[in-house]
Coordinates of C-alpha atoms in Angstrom, one line a residue:
X1 CA 14.3 -40.3 42.2
X2 CA 17.0 -42.1 40.2
X3 CA 19.3 -40.3 37.7
X4 CA 20.5 -41.6 34.4
X5 CA 24.1 -41.8 35.7
X6 CA 22.9 -44.1 38.5
X7 CA 21.6 -46.5 35.8
X8 CA 24.6 -46.0 33.6
X9 CA 26.9 -47.1 36.4
X10 CA 26.5 -50.7 35.4
X11 CA 28.8 -49.9 32.5
X12 CA 31.7 -50.6 34.8
X13 CA 30.7 -54.3 34.9
X14 CA 30.5 -54.3 31.1
X15 CA 34.0 -53.0 30.6
X16 CA 36.1 -55.6 28.7
X17 CA 33.0 -57.8 28.2
X18 CA 31.3 -55.9 25.3
X19 CA 32.6 -53.1 23.2
X20 CA 31.7 -49.6 24.5
X21 CA 29.5 -49.0 21.5
X22 CA 27.2 -51.8 22.8
X23 CA 26.8 -50.5 26.3
X24 CA 23.8 -48.5 25.2
X25 CA 22.0 -51.5 23.8
X26 CA 22.5 -53.5 27.1
X27 CA 21.5 -50.6 29.4
X28 CA 18.5 -49.5 27.3
X29 CA 17.2 -53.0 26.8
X30 CA 17.3 -53.8 30.5
X31 CA 15.8 -50.5 31.4
X32 CA 12.8 -51.4 29.2
X33 CA 12.5 -54.8 30.7
X34 CA 12.6 -53.4 34.3
X35 CA 10.0 -50.8 33.5
X36 CA 7.6 -53.3 31.8
X37 CA 7.7 -55.7 34.8
X38 CA 6.9 -52.9 37.2
X39 CA 4.2 -51.4 35.0
X40 CA 2.0 -54.5 35.0
X41 CA -1.2 -54.6 37.0
X42 CA 0.5 -57.2 39.2
X43 CA 4.3 -56.4 39.2
X44 CA 6.6 -59.4 38.8
X45 CA 10.2 -60.0 39.7
X46 CA 11.4 -61.5 36.5
X47 CA 14.8 -59.8 36.4
X48 CA 15.4 -60.8 40.0
X49 CA 14.7 -64.4 39.0
X50 CA 17.3 -64.1 36.1
X51 CA 19.8 -62.9 38.6
X52 CA 19.2 -65.9 40.9
X53 CA 19.0 -68.5 38.2
X54 CA 21.6 -71.2 37.8
X55 CA 21.5 -70.4 34.1
X56 CA 20.7 -66.6 33.8
X57 CA 20.9 -66.8 30.0
X58 CA 18.2 -69.6 29.8
X59 CA 16.0 -67.7 32.2
X60 CA 16.4 -64.4 30.3
X61 CA 15.5 -66.1 27.0
X62 CA 12.4 -67.5 28.6
X63 CA 11.5 -64.0 29.8
X64 CA 12.0 -62.5 26.4
X65 CA 10.0 -65.2 24.6
X66 CA 7.0 -64.4 26.8
X67 CA 7.0 -60.7 25.8
X68 CA 4.5 -59.3 23.3
X69 CA 5.7 -59.5 19.7
X70 CA 6.6 -55.8 19.3
X71 CA 8.8 -55.9 22.4
X72 CA 10.5 -59.1 21.2
X73 CA 11.2 -57.3 17.9
X74 CA 12.8 -54.4 19.9
X75 CA 15.1 -56.8 21.7
X76 CA 16.1 -58.5 18.5
X77 CA 17.0 -55.1 16.9
X78 CA 19.0 -54.3 20.0
X79 CA 20.9 -57.5 19.4
X80 CA 20.1 -59.0 22.8
X81 CA 20.2 -62.5 21.3
X82 CA 23.9 -61.9 20.6
X83 CA 24.8 -59.8 23.6
X84 CA 23.1 -61.9 26.3
X85 CA 25.2 -65.0 25.6
X86 CA 28.4 -62.9 25.7
X87 CA 27.4 -61.5 29.1
X88 CA 26.6 -65.0 30.3
X89 CA 30.0 -66.4 29.1
X90 CA 31.8 -63.6 31.0
X91 CA 29.8 -64.4 34.1
X92 CA 28.2 -60.9 34.4
X93 CA 24.7 -61.5 33.1
X94 CA 23.4 -62.2 36.6
X95 CA 25.0 -59.1 38.0
X96 CA 23.5 -56.9 35.2
X97 CA 20.0 -58.4 35.9
X98 CA 20.5 -57.9 39.7
X99 CA 21.5 -54.2 39.1
X100 CA 18.3 -53.5 37.2
X101 CA 16.1 -55.6 39.5
X102 CA 17.2 -53.2 42.3
X103 CA 16.1 -50.1 40.4
X104 CA 12.7 -48.6 41.2
X105 CA 11.3 -47.6 37.8
X106 CA 7.7 -48.0 38.8
X107 CA 4.9 -45.8 37.4
X108 CA 4.3 -44.5 41.0
X109 CA 7.8 -43.0 41.0
X110 CA 8.2 -42.3 37.3
X111 CA 5.1 -41.1 35.5
X112 CA 5.0 -41.5 31.7
X113 CA 6.6 -38.2 31.0
X114 CA 9.2 -38.6 33.8
X115 CA 10.1 -42.1 32.4
X116 CA 10.3 -40.7 28.9
X117 CA 12.7 -37.9 30.0
X118 CA 14.9 -40.5 31.9
X119 CA 15.0 -42.7 28.9
X120 CA 15.8 -39.8 26.6
X121 CA 18.7 -38.8 28.9
X122 CA 20.0 -42.4 28.7
X123 CA 19.7 -42.4 24.9
X124 CA 21.5 -39.0 24.6
X125 CA 24.4 -40.4 26.8
X126 CA 24.5 -43.4 24.4
X127 CA 24.7 -41.2 21.3
X128 CA 27.2 -38.9 22.9
X129 CA 29.5 -41.7 24.0
X130 CA 29.8 -42.9 20.4
X131 CA 30.4 -39.2 19.4
X132 CA 28.4 -39.5 16.2
X133 CA 25.4 -37.3 16.6
X134 CA 23.8 -39.4 13.9
X135 CA 20.4 -39.4 15.5
X136 CA 20.6 -36.1 17.4
X137 CA 18.7 -33.0 16.5
X138 CA 19.6 -30.0 18.8
X139 CA 16.8 -29.5 21.3
X140 CA 16.4 -25.8 20.3
X141 CA 15.9 -26.8 16.6
X142 CA 13.3 -29.3 17.7
X143 CA 11.5 -26.6 19.6
X144 CA 11.7 -24.1 16.8
X145 CA 10.3 -26.5 14.2
X146 CA 7.6 -27.6 16.5
X147 CA 6.5 -24.1 17.3
X148 CA 6.4 -23.1 13.6
X149 CA 4.7 -26.2 12.3
X150 CA 2.1 -26.2 15.0
X151 CA 1.7 -22.4 14.9
X152 CA -2.0 -22.6 13.8
X153 CA -2.9 -25.1 16.5
X154 CA -4.4 -24.1 19.9
X155 CA -5.2 -26.0 23.0
X156 CA -7.5 -28.8 22.5
X157 CA -6.4 -29.7 19.0
X158 CA -4.9 -33.0 18.0
X159 CA -2.9 -34.3 15.0
X160 CA -0.9 -37.3 13.8
X161 CA 2.8 -36.3 13.8
X162 CA 5.2 -38.1 11.5
X163 CA 9.0 -38.3 11.1
X164 CA 10.4 -40.3 8.2
X165 CA 14.0 -40.4 9.6
X166 CA 13.0 -40.8 13.2
X167 CA 16.4 -42.0 14.6
X168 CA 16.0 -42.7 18.3
X169 CA 12.9 -40.6 18.5
X170 CA 14.3 -37.5 20.2
X171 CA 12.6 -35.1 17.8
X172 CA 9.2 -36.7 18.1
X173 CA 9.5 -37.1 21.9
X174 CA 10.5 -33.5 22.5
X175 CA 7.8 -32.2 20.2
X176 CA 5.2 -34.3 22.0
X177 CA 6.3 -33.0 25.4
X178 CA 6.4 -29.4 24.2
X179 CA 2.9 -29.6 22.6
X180 CA 1.4 -31.4 25.6
X181 CA 2.4 -28.4 27.7
X182 CA 0.2 -26.1 25.6
X183 CA -2.7 -28.6 25.4
X184 CA -2.0 -30.0 21.8
X185 CA -2.1 -33.7 21.6
X186 CA -0.3 -35.7 18.9
X187 CA -0.2 -39.4 17.9
X188 CA 3.4 -40.3 16.9
X189 CA 4.5 -42.1 13.8
X190 CA 7.9 -42.7 12.2
X191 CA 10.3 -44.9 10.2
X192 CA 14.0 -45.5 10.7
X193 CA 16.7 -47.3 8.7
X194 CA 19.0 -48.2 11.6
X195 CA 17.6 -51.3 13.4
X196 CA 19.2 -50.3 16.7
X197 CA 18.0 -46.7 16.5
X198 CA 14.5 -48.0 15.5
X199 CA 14.4 -50.3 18.5
X200 CA 15.4 -47.5 20.9
X201 CA 12.6 -45.3 19.4
X202 CA 10.1 -48.1 19.7
X203 CA 11.1 -48.5 23.4
X204 CA 10.7 -44.8 23.9
X205 CA 7.2 -45.0 22.5
X206 CA 6.4 -47.9 24.7
X207 CA 7.6 -46.1 27.8
X208 CA 5.5 -43.1 26.8
X209 CA 2.4 -45.3 26.8
X210 CA 2.2 -45.0 23.0
X211 CA 2.0 -47.7 20.3
X212 CA 5.5 -48.9 19.3
X213 CA 4.1 -50.4 16.1
X214 CA 3.7 -46.8 14.8
X215 CA 7.5 -46.8 14.5
X216 CA 8.5 -48.9 11.5
X217 CA 12.0 -50.2 10.6
X218 CA 13.4 -49.8 7.1
X219 CA 14.7 -47.4 4.5
X220 CA 11.9 -44.8 4.0
X221 CA 13.1 -43.8 0.5
X222 CA 13.2 -47.4 -0.7
X223 CA 9.8 -48.4 0.8
X224 CA 7.3 -46.3 2.7
X225 CA 5.9 -48.5 5.5
X226 CA 3.2 -45.9 6.2
X227 CA 2.1 -45.8 2.6
X228 CA -1.6 -45.8 3.4
X229 CA -1.4 -42.8 5.7
X230 CA -1.2 -39.0 5.1
X231 CA -0.3 -36.7 7.9
X232 CA -1.4 -33.2 9.0
X233 CA 1.9 -32.4 10.7
X234 CA 5.5 -33.7 10.0
X235 CA 9.0 -33.0 11.3
X236 CA 12.2 -34.3 9.9
X237 CA 16.0 -34.0 10.2
X238 CA 17.1 -36.5 7.6
X239 CA 20.8 -37.3 7.3
X240 CA 22.9 -34.9 5.1
X241 CA 24.6 -36.3 2.1
X242 CA 23.0 -39.8 2.3
X243 CA 23.8 -41.6 -0.9
X244 CA 20.9 -43.4 -2.7
X245 CA 22.9 -45.4 -5.3
X246 CA 22.0 -48.7 -3.7
X247 CA 18.3 -48.1 -4.1
X248 CA 18.5 -46.3 -7.4
X249 CA 16.2 -48.7 -9.3
X250 CA 13.4 -48.3 -6.8
X251 CA 13.7 -44.5 -6.8
X252 CA 13.8 -44.3 -10.6
X253 CA 10.8 -46.5 -10.8
X254 CA 8.8 -44.1 -8.6
X255 CA 10.0 -41.1 -10.5
X256 CA 8.9 -42.7 -13.8
X257 CA 5.5 -43.4 -12.3
X258 CA 4.9 -39.6 -12.2
X259 CA 2.1 -38.5 -9.8
X260 CA 1.6 -42.2 -8.8
X261 CA 5.0 -42.2 -7.2
X262 CA 6.7 -40.0 -4.6
X263 CA 9.5 -38.5 -6.7
X264 CA 7.8 -37.0 -9.7
X265 CA 9.3 -33.5 -9.4
X266 CA 12.9 -34.6 -10.0
X267 CA 15.8 -36.7 -9.0
X268 CA 18.7 -35.0 -7.1
X269 CA 22.3 -36.1 -7.3
X270 CA 22.8 -39.7 -6.3
X271 CA 25.3 -38.6 -3.6
X272 CA 22.7 -36.7 -1.6
X273 CA 19.1 -37.9 -1.0
X274 CA 18.0 -35.1 1.3
X275 CA 15.6 -33.7 -1.4
X276 CA 14.2 -37.1 -1.9
X277 CA 13.1 -37.0 1.7
X278 CA 11.6 -33.6 1.0
X279 CA 9.5 -35.0 -1.9
X280 CA 8.5 -38.0 0.3
X281 CA 7.1 -35.5 2.9
X282 CA 5.2 -33.7 0.1
X283 CA 3.6 -37.0 -0.9
X284 CA 2.6 -37.7 2.8
X285 CA 0.8 -34.3 3.2
X286 CA -2.9 -34.4 4.1
X287 CA -4.8 -32.9 1.2
X288 CA -6.1 -29.3 1.4
X289 CA -9.7 -30.5 1.1
X290 CA -9.2 -32.4 4.4
X291 CA -7.5 -29.4 6.1
X292 CA -4.0 -29.5 4.6
X293 CA -0.7 -30.1 6.2
X294 CA 2.4 -28.4 7.5
X295 CA 6.0 -29.7 7.4
X296 CA 9.2 -28.7 9.1
X297 CA 12.5 -30.1 7.7
X298 CA 16.2 -29.4 8.2
X299 CA 18.5 -29.3 5.2
X300 CA 22.0 -28.1 4.3
X301 CA 22.5 -25.1 2.0
X302 CA 22.8 -27.1 -1.2
X303 CA 19.1 -27.8 -1.0
X304 CA 18.4 -24.1 -1.6
X305 CA 20.7 -23.5 -4.6
X306 CA 22.7 -26.6 -5.5
X307 CA 22.7 -27.8 -9.1
X308 CA 22.2 -25.9 -12.3
X309 CA 19.0 -24.9 -14.0
X310 CA 18.6 -28.4 -15.6
X311 CA 19.3 -30.3 -12.4
X312 CA 16.9 -32.4 -10.4
X313 CA 17.4 -30.2 -7.4
X314 CA 16.3 -27.1 -9.4
X315 CA 13.3 -29.0 -10.7
X316 CA 12.2 -29.9 -7.2
X317 CA 12.6 -26.3 -6.0
X318 CA 10.6 -25.1 -9.0
X319 CA 7.9 -27.6 -8.2
X320 CA 7.6 -26.2 -4.7
X321 CA 7.4 -22.6 -6.0
X322 CA 4.9 -23.5 -8.8
X323 CA 2.6 -25.2 -6.3
X324 CA 3.1 -22.5 -3.6
X325 CA 4.3 -25.0 -1.0
X326 CA 7.0 -23.0 0.8
X327 CA 5.7 -21.0 3.7
X328 CA 8.9 -20.0 5.6
X329 CA 12.7 -20.6 5.2
X330 CA 15.0 -20.0 8.2
X331 CA 18.8 -19.7 8.0
X332 CA 20.1 -21.2 11.3
X333 CA 23.2 -20.0 13.1
X334 CA 26.3 -22.0 12.2
X335 CA 27.9 -24.6 14.5
X336 CA 24.5 -25.7 15.9
X337 CA 24.8 -29.4 15.2
X338 CA 27.0 -32.1 16.9
X339 CA 28.0 -33.8 13.6
X340 CA 28.3 -30.9 11.1
X341 CA 29.4 -27.3 11.1
X342 CA 28.0 -26.4 7.7
X343 CA 25.2 -23.9 7.2
X344 CA 21.8 -25.4 7.9
X345 CA 18.2 -24.3 7.1
X346 CA 14.7 -25.1 8.3
X347 CA 12.0 -25.4 5.7
X348 CA 8.3 -24.9 6.7
X349 CA 6.0 -26.2 4.0
X350 CA 2.3 -25.7 3.8
X351 CA -0.2 -26.9 1.2
X352 CA -3.1 -24.8 2.5
X353 CA -1.6 -21.3 3.1
X354 CA -3.9 -18.5 4.3
X355 CA -4.9 -15.9 1.7
X356 CA -2.4 -13.3 3.0
X357 CA 0.6 -15.6 2.5
X358 CA -0.3 -17.1 -0.8
X359 CA 2.3 -16.7 -3.5
X360 CA 4.8 -15.4 -0.9
X361 CA 7.7 -17.0 1.0
X362 CA 8.9 -15.6 4.4
X363 CA 12.7 -15.7 4.7
X364 CA 14.1 -15.4 8.2
X365 CA 17.8 -14.8 8.8
X366 CA 18.4 -16.2 12.3
X367 CA 22.2 -16.6 11.9
X368 CA 22.8 -13.8 14.5
X369 CA 20.5 -15.2 17.1
X370 CA 22.7 -17.4 19.3
X371 CA 24.9 -17.7 22.3
X372 CA 28.0 -19.7 23.1
X373 CA 27.4 -23.2 24.5
X374 CA 28.7 -23.6 28.0
X375 CA 30.4 -26.8 26.8
X376 CA 31.1 -27.8 23.2
X377 CA 30.0 -31.2 21.9
X378 CA 31.5 -32.3 18.6
X379 CA 30.9 -29.5 16.1
X380 CA 28.3 -27.8 18.3
X381 CA 29.6 -24.6 19.8
X382 CA 26.5 -22.4 19.6
X383 CA 22.9 -22.7 20.9
X384 CA 19.7 -20.8 20.7
X385 CA 17.8 -19.7 23.8
X386 CA 14.0 -19.8 24.2
X387 CA 14.0 -16.0 23.6
X388 CA 15.9 -16.5 20.3
X389 CA 13.3 -19.2 19.3
X390 CA 10.4 -16.9 20.2
X391 CA 11.9 -14.1 18.0
X392 CA 12.3 -16.4 15.0
X393 CA 8.7 -17.8 15.4
X394 CA 7.4 -14.2 15.6
X395 CA 9.4 -13.2 12.5
X396 CA 8.2 -16.3 10.6
X397 CA 4.5 -15.9 11.4
X398 CA 4.1 -12.1 11.5
X399 CA 2.3 -10.4 8.7
X400 CA 5.1 -7.8 8.3
X401 CA 8.9 -7.7 7.8
X402 CA 11.1 -7.4 10.8
X403 CA 14.5 -6.2 11.7
X404 CA 16.9 -7.1 14.5
X405 CA 18.4 -4.3 16.6
X406 CA 21.8 -5.5 17.7
X407 CA 24.4 -4.3 20.2
X408 CA 27.7 -6.0 19.0
X409 CA 29.4 -8.2 21.6
X410 CA 32.5 -10.3 22.0
X411 CA 33.3 -13.2 19.7
X412 CA 30.6 -12.2 17.2
X413 CA 27.7 -12.8 19.7
X414 CA 25.2 -10.0 20.3
X415 CA 25.6 -8.2 23.7
X416 CA 22.0 -7.2 23.4
X417 CA 19.2 -7.4 20.8
X418 CA 15.5 -7.1 20.2
X419 CA 13.3 -7.6 17.2
X420 CA 11.3 -4.7 15.7
X421 CA 8.9 -4.1 12.8
X422 CA 10.9 -3.1 9.7
X423 CA 10.1 0.5 8.7
X424 CA 13.2 1.5 6.7
X425 CA 14.4 4.1 9.2
X426 CA 18.0 4.8 10.0
X427 CA 19.0 4.4 13.7
X428 CA 21.2 7.0 15.3
X429 CA 21.8 5.4 18.7
X430 CA 24.9 3.4 17.9
X431 CA 23.0 0.1 17.5
X432 CA 22.9 -1.8 14.2
X433 CA 19.6 -2.7 12.4
X434 CA 19.9 -5.9 10.5
X435 CA 17.2 -7.5 8.4
X436 CA 15.6 -10.4 10.3
X437 CA 12.7 -11.4 8.0
X438 CA 11.6 -10.5 4.4
X439 CA 8.5 -11.6 2.5
X440 CA 9.4 -12.5 -1.1
X441 CA 7.4 -13.6 -4.0
X442 CA 8.0 -17.2 -4.7
X443 CA 8.4 -16.5 -8.5
X444 CA 11.4 -14.3 -7.6
X445 CA 13.4 -17.5 -7.1
X446 CA 13.1 -18.4 -10.7
X447 CA 15.8 -17.6 -13.3
X448 CA 16.5 -18.2 -16.9
X449 CA 19.6 -20.0 -18.1
X450 CA 20.1 -18.7 -21.6
X451 CA 22.4 -20.2 -24.2
X452 CA 23.8 -17.7 -26.8
X453 CA 25.6 -18.9 -29.9
X454 CA 28.1 -16.5 -31.4
X455 CA 29.7 -16.5 -34.9
X456 CA 32.3 -19.2 -35.7
X457 CA 35.9 -18.6 -34.5
X458 CA 39.1 -19.3 -36.5
X459 CA 38.7 -23.1 -36.4
X460 CA 35.1 -23.0 -37.6
X461 CA 33.5 -24.0 -34.3
X462 CA 30.7 -21.7 -32.9
X463 CA 31.1 -20.2 -29.5
X464 CA 28.4 -20.8 -26.9
X465 CA 28.0 -18.7 -23.8
X466 CA 25.5 -19.3 -21.0
X467 CA 23.9 -16.3 -19.2
X468 CA 21.9 -16.3 -16.0
X469 CA 19.0 -13.9 -16.2
X470 CA 16.3 -12.8 -13.8
X471 CA 13.1 -14.9 -14.1
X472 CA 11.0 -11.7 -14.6
X473 CA 12.9 -10.9 -17.8
X474 CA 11.5 -12.0 -21.2
X475 CA 14.4 -14.1 -22.7
X476 CA 13.9 -12.7 -26.2
X477 CA 13.6 -9.1 -25.0
X478 CA 16.7 -9.5 -22.8
X479 CA 18.7 -10.9 -25.8
X480 CA 17.5 -8.1 -28.0
X481 CA 18.5 -5.5 -25.4
X482 CA 21.7 -6.9 -24.0
X483 CA 23.4 -9.0 -26.8
X484 CA 22.1 -8.2 -30.2
X485 CA 23.1 -4.5 -30.4
X486 CA 26.7 -5.5 -29.6
X487 CA 26.9 -8.7 -31.7
X488 CA 24.4 -8.8 -34.6
X489 CA 25.7 -12.3 -35.5
X490 CA 24.7 -13.8 -32.2
X491 CA 21.7 -16.1 -31.8
X492 CA 19.6 -17.1 -28.8
X493 CA 19.3 -20.9 -28.8
X494 CA 15.9 -21.5 -27.2
X495 CA 16.4 -25.3 -27.4
X496 CA 19.3 -25.1 -24.9
X497 CA 17.8 -22.5 -22.6
X498 CA 15.8 -23.4 -19.6
X499 CA 14.2 -22.0 -16.4
X500 CA 15.8 -22.8 -13.1
X501 CA 15.0 -22.1 -9.4
X502 CA 17.4 -21.2 -6.7
X503 CA 16.9 -19.5 -3.3
X504 CA 19.6 -17.0 -2.2
X505 CA 19.5 -15.5 1.3
X506 CA 22.4 -13.2 0.3
X507 CA 20.2 -11.5 -2.3
X508 CA 17.8 -10.2 0.4
X509 CA 20.0 -10.1 3.5
X510 CA 23.5 -9.4 2.3
X511 CA 24.8 -6.1 3.8
X512 CA 26.3 -4.0 1.0
X513 CA 29.7 -2.7 1.8
X514 CA 30.3 1.0 1.9
X515 CA 32.1 2.4 -1.1
X516 CA 35.8 3.3 -0.6
X517 CA 36.8 6.9 -0.5
X518 CA 38.0 8.3 -3.8
X519 CA 41.3 9.4 -2.5
X520 CA 42.1 5.9 -1.2
X521 CA 41.3 4.4 -4.6
X522 CA 43.5 7.0 -6.3
X523 CA 46.4 6.3 -3.9
X524 CA 46.1 2.5 -4.6
X525 CA 46.1 3.2 -8.3
X526 CA 49.2 5.4 -8.2
X527 CA 51.0 2.8 -6.1
X528 CA 50.1 0.0 -8.5
X529 CA 51.2 2.1 -11.5
X530 CA 54.5 2.9 -9.8
X531 CA 55.1 -0.8 -9.2
X532 CA 54.2 -1.7 -12.8
X533 CA 56.6 1.0 -14.1
X534 CA 59.4 -0.3 -12.0
X535 CA 58.9 -3.8 -13.3
X536 CA 58.9 -2.7 -16.9
X537 CA 62.1 -0.7 -16.3
X538 CA 63.7 -3.6 -14.6
X539 CA 62.7 -6.0 -17.5
X540 CA 64.1 -3.6 -20.1
X541 CA 67.6 -3.8 -18.7

């Protein structure tokens, strides 16, 4: 069987003809054309005819014009109408067509799954060559989200699976392959803002024997092109820090429409639309009366606690808590993604949680479950194995809290580990027990931001102080206990006080440092006092 590098070898003929960033469009487009002509009931030799033609460009244009409309749209989004004339003028279009005409990509040699894997390898090479990682979700993160979102589903079940920021389709494709191996069938849907990435995804769907029209082009936040559909299962890794200033009127209009729009819960900062994607996914969830829905989404850390109590981010998180929509939150290891080294998290949302999990959120700290990558790629230096994934899935779905027993290794990676049920015992064998999962009441993420006004200072202006108080505290009772006895003139301004929502892993997983020995503290104190006395003596001279 052919390998992706054998197909990619034609790039040598493209050198100096098209920019390296366009190699992918040429190679992927011709791969699709070759597969289509061999997959027909009666295979044709259309590309061979292009290679032999006196005018390869005219013959190729005729070939593309006879394709079904969805495939013509793919070729347009891959900019073949611009690239083909450039290849023709350089005199290499016939050579490119001949190269692909000689490749055996027939269904007899490449079944649907084999062809999908080959195409995915080509796409990954294309993404890596541009060194952006813009459409790339690490395969282990794909697997983790897939296993958690489809945890309730056994062999023989089937669902519609949707990705609102589908990129080149790697997340949907890998999920479909993983689910097929366990007998779960999915119908794939998505939308993508980048025309070229959308075309690649549509081509991938076509080669998988699926409907490419289920992948729609366009900005999902500005206009939902699957507006009439709701989905039982959804996966998403939307871009971090995507600004939505250019579509602000459309977003604000949907926010003003309340429940009739997608963004009723709140509007995040205009510099980052990731929580708009989260609300979009909420709006696409199948209703509980029809069986409910589960969602897996990757975000950065700001989605958990960014913004103050009055911010749109806080309002969105409070909406999730108030409606009991968060099932599980996973802190991923750092340095997992090609294009960012910041902390990342996986949200698992469920609008039909089983009775034993209602009102609760399972937090899983997976930051210690990783190994070094054999070869770094961009910012990606760490990866999760299938054993790591299985442990996280177990921790996220179990009905009890779990700990991680770790044997420290080199460079921060564990030399050995295993997950156990949390029982509060202290280990005496030299290993370290770290919290892996904790079940937390959703309401524990709420807090009060209280404004306290104190008496006027010398210039006559009152002093205002803001205090962050646990959500379980009654604001007035807290004020009477903590402020009033020490400042009878102070006043709690309820009009300026509000309730916020933030999720902190450190609150539940932070390892408290052991207190220093008293003699060490005394020694430091004596040393500091001696230095201070010396400075005072020196200054008095």
